[in-house]
CSV table of C-alpha atoms in Angstrom, one decimal:
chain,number,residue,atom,x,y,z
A,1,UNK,CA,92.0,90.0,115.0
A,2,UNK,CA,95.0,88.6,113.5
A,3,UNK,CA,94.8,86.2,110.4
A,4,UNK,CA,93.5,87.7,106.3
A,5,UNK,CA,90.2,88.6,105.4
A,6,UNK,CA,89.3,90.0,102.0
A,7,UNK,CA,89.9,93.2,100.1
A,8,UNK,CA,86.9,93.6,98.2
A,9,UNK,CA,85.9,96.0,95.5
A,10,UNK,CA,82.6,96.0,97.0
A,11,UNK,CA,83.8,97.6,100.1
A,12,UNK,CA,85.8,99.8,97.5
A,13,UNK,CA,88.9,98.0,98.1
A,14,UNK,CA,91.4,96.4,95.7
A,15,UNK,CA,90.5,92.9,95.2
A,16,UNK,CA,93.2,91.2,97.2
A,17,UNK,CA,93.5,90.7,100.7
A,18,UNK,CA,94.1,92.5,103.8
A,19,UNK,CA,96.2,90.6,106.1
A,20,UNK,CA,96.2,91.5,110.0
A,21,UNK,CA,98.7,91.1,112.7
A,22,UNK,CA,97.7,91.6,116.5
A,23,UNK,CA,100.1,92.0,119.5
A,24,UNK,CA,99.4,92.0,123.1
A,25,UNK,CA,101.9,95.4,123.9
A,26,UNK,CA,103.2,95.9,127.5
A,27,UNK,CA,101.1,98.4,128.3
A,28,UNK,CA,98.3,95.6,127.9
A,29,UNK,CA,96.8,97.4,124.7
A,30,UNK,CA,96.2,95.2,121.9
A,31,UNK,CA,97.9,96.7,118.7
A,32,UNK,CA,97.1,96.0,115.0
A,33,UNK,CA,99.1,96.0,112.1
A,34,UNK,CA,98.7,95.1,108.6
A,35,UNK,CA,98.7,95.4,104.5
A,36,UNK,CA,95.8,95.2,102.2
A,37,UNK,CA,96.3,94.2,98.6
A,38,UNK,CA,99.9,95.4,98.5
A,39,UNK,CA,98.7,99.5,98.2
A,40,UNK,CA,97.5,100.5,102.3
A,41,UNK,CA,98.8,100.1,105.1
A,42,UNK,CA,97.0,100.0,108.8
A,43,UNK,CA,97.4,100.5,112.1
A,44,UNK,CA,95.0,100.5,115.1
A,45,UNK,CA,93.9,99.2,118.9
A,46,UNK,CA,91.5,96.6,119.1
A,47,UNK,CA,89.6,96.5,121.9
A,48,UNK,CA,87.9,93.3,122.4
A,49,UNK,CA,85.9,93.2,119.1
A,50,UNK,CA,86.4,96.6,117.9
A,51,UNK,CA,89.1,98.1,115.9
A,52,UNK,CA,89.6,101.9,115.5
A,53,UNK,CA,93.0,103.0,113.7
A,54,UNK,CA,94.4,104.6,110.8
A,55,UNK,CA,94.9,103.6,107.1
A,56,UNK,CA,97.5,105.0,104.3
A,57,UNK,CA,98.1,104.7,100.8
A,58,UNK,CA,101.0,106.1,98.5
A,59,UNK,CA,99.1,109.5,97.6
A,60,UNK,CA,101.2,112.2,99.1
A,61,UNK,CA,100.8,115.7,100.1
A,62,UNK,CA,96.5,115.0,99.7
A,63,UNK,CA,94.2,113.8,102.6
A,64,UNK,CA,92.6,111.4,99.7
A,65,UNK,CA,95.3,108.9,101.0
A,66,UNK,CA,95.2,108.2,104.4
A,67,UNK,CA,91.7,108.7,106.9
A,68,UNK,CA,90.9,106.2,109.6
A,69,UNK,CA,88.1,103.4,110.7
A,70,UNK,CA,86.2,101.8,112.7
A,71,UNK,CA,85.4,98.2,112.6
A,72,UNK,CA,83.7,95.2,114.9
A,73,UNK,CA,84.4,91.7,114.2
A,74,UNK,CA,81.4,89.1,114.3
A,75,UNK,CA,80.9,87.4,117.1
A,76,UNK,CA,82.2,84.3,115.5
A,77,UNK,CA,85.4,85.9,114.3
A,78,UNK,CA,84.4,85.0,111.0
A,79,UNK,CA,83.9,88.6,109.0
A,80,UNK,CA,83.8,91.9,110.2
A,81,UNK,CA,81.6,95.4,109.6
A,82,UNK,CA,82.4,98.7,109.8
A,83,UNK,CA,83.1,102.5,108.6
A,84,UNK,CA,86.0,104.5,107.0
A,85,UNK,CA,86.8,108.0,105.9
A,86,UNK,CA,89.2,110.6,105.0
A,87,UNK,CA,91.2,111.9,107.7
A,88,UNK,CA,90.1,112.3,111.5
A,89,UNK,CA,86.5,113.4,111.0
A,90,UNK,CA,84.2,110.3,111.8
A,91,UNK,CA,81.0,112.5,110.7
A,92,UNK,CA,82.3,112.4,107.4
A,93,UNK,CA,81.7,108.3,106.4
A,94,UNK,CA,83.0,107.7,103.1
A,95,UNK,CA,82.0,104.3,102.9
A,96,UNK,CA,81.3,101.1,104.5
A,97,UNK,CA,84.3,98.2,105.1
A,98,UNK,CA,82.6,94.6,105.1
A,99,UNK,CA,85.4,91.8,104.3
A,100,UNK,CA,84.8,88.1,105.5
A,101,UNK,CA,87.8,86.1,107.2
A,102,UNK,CA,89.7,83.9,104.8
A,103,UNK,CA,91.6,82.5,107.4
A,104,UNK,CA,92.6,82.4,111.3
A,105,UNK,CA,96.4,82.0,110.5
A,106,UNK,CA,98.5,84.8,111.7
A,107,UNK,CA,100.7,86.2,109.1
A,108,UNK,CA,104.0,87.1,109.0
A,109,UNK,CA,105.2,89.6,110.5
A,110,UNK,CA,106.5,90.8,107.1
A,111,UNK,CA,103.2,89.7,105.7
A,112,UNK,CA,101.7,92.8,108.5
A,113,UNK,CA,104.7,95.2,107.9
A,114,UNK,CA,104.6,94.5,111.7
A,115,UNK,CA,106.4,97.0,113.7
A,116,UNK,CA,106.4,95.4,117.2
A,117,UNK,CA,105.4,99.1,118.9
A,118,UNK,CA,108.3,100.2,118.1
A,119,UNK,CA,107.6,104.2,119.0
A,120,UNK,CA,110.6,106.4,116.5
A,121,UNK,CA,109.9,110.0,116.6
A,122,UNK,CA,111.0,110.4,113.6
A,123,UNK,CA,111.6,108.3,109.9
A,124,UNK,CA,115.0,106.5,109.8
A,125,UNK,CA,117.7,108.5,108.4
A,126,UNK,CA,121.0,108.7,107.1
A,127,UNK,CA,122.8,106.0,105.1
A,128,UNK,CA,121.5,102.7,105.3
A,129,UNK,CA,122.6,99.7,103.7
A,130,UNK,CA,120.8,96.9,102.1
A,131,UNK,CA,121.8,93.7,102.0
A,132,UNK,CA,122.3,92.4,98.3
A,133,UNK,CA,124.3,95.8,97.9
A,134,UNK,CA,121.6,98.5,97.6
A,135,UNK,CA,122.2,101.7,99.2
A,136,UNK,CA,120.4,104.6,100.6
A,137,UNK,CA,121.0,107.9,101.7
A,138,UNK,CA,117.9,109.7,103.2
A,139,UNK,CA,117.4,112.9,104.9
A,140,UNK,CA,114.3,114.5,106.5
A,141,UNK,CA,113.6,118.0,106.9
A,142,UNK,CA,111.2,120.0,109.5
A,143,UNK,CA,107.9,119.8,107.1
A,144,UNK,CA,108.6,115.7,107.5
A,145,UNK,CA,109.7,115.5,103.8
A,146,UNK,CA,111.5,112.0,103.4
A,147,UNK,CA,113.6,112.6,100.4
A,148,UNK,CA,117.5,111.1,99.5
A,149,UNK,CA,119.2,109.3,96.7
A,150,UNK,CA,119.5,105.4,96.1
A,151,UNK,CA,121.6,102.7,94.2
A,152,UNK,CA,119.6,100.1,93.6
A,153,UNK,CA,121.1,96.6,93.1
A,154,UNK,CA,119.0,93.5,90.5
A,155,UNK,CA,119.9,90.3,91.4
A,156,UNK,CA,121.7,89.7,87.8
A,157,UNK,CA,124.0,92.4,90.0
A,158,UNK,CA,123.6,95.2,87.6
A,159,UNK,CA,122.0,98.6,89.2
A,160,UNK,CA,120.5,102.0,88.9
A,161,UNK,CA,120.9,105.3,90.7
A,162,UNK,CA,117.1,106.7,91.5
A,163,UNK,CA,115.9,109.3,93.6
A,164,UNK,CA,113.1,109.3,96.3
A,165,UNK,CA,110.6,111.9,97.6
A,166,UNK,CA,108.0,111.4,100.5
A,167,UNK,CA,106.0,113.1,103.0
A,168,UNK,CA,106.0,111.0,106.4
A,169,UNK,CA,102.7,111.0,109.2
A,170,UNK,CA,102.5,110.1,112.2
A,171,UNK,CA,99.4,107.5,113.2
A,172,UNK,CA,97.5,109.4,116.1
A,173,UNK,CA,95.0,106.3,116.9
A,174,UNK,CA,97.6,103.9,117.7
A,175,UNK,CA,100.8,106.2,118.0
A,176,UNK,CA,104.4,104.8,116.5
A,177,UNK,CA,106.9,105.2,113.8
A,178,UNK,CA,105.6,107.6,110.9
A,179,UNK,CA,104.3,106.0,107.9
A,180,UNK,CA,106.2,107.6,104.6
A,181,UNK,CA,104.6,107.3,101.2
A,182,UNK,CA,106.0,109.0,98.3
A,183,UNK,CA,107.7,108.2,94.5
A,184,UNK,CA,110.7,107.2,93.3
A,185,UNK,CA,112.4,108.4,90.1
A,186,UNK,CA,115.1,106.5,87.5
A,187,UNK,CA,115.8,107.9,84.5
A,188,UNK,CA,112.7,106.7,82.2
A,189,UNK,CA,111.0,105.6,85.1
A,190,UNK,CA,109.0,106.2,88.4
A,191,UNK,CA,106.5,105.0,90.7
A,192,UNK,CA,105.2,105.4,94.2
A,193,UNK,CA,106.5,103.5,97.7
A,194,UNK,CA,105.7,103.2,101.1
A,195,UNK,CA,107.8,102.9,104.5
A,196,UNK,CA,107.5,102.4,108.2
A,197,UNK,CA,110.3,101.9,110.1
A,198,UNK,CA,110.1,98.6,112.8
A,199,UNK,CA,113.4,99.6,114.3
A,200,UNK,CA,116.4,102.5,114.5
A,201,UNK,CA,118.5,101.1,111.9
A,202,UNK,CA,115.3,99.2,109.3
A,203,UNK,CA,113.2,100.2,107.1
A,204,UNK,CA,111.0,97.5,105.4
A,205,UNK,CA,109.2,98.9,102.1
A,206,UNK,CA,105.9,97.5,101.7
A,207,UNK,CA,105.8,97.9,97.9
A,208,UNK,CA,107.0,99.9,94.8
């Protein structure tokens, strides 16, 4: 499964591409990780051809951003077919993935948002530092609302103070760390992000 296949808007996708990462865990379960189009995020078991698992996008506190699917790839490894939907209900299709390979290369791990298994309980907390000079400090409360403040640092080595706000899930299919998406706020400004964390003291942000 690894390598990038397409992210079509005929499959009701984005237009860019979805780039796929698979590891061989210890338990001898394949796990797949990856990104499409800079906006979802996935994460599932293949097993032999088939891929079940769950997606996300930045939409929180709805069920209209995250769902799971189900898809087999050809027996040639050169596209793949399948189903996804809104939440855990697999009665409830809300369209059909179809995406041809565009190549047999595995990305980056970055490239994925790879986490290597790693299996957190919970989001990373506290105060974490980036390097370049950013700085976060994040807390998370029982209803698994990320939320903290942040100095953000350009590279012309000017900054801004901003504040984030996300709600965190937990992939069932495929287990793991939680998968946060939620907004940011500056003053005249905001947006949406997304995290996973890959280890106890990283988190990688897949976009803002």
């Amino acid at each position: 499964w690894s390598g990038v296949f397409g992210d079509s808007l005929e499959s009701e996708g984005y237009g860019g591409e979805l780039r796929l990462c698979a590891t061989i865990m210890g338990s001898g379960r394949t796990l797949v990780e990856g990104l499409y189009s800079e906006i979802g995020y996935v994460r599932g078991v293949a097993t032999g051809r088939a891929l079940v698992g769950e997606w996300f996008e930045s939409v929180p506190s709805t069920s209209l951003g995250r769902g799971n699917f189900s898809l087999v790839l050809d027996v040639s490894g050169s596209y793949f077919t399948g189903t996804w939907w809104y939440g855990g209900d697999s009665t409830n299709v809300a369209g059909t993935w179809n995406e041809p390979r565009l190549s047999y290369t595995r990305p980056s791990n970055l490239q994925c948002f790879w986490t290597g298994g790693y299996t957190a309980a919970t989001a990373v907390v506290g105060h974490l530092s980036v390097a370049g000079g950013t700085e976060y400090d994040v807390c998370l409360n029982e209803a698994n609302d990320l939320y903290g403040s942040y100095f953000y640092v350009y590279e012309d080595g000017s900054g801004v103070e901003g504040f984030q706000d996300s709600k965190c899930y937990t992939p069932v299919v495929a287990g793991g760390a939680p998968v946060c998406v939620g907004y940011w706020y500056e003053s005249g400004a905001m947006g949406v992000f997304m995290n996973v964390a890959s280890s106890a003291t990283s988190v990688y942000d897949t976009w803002w």
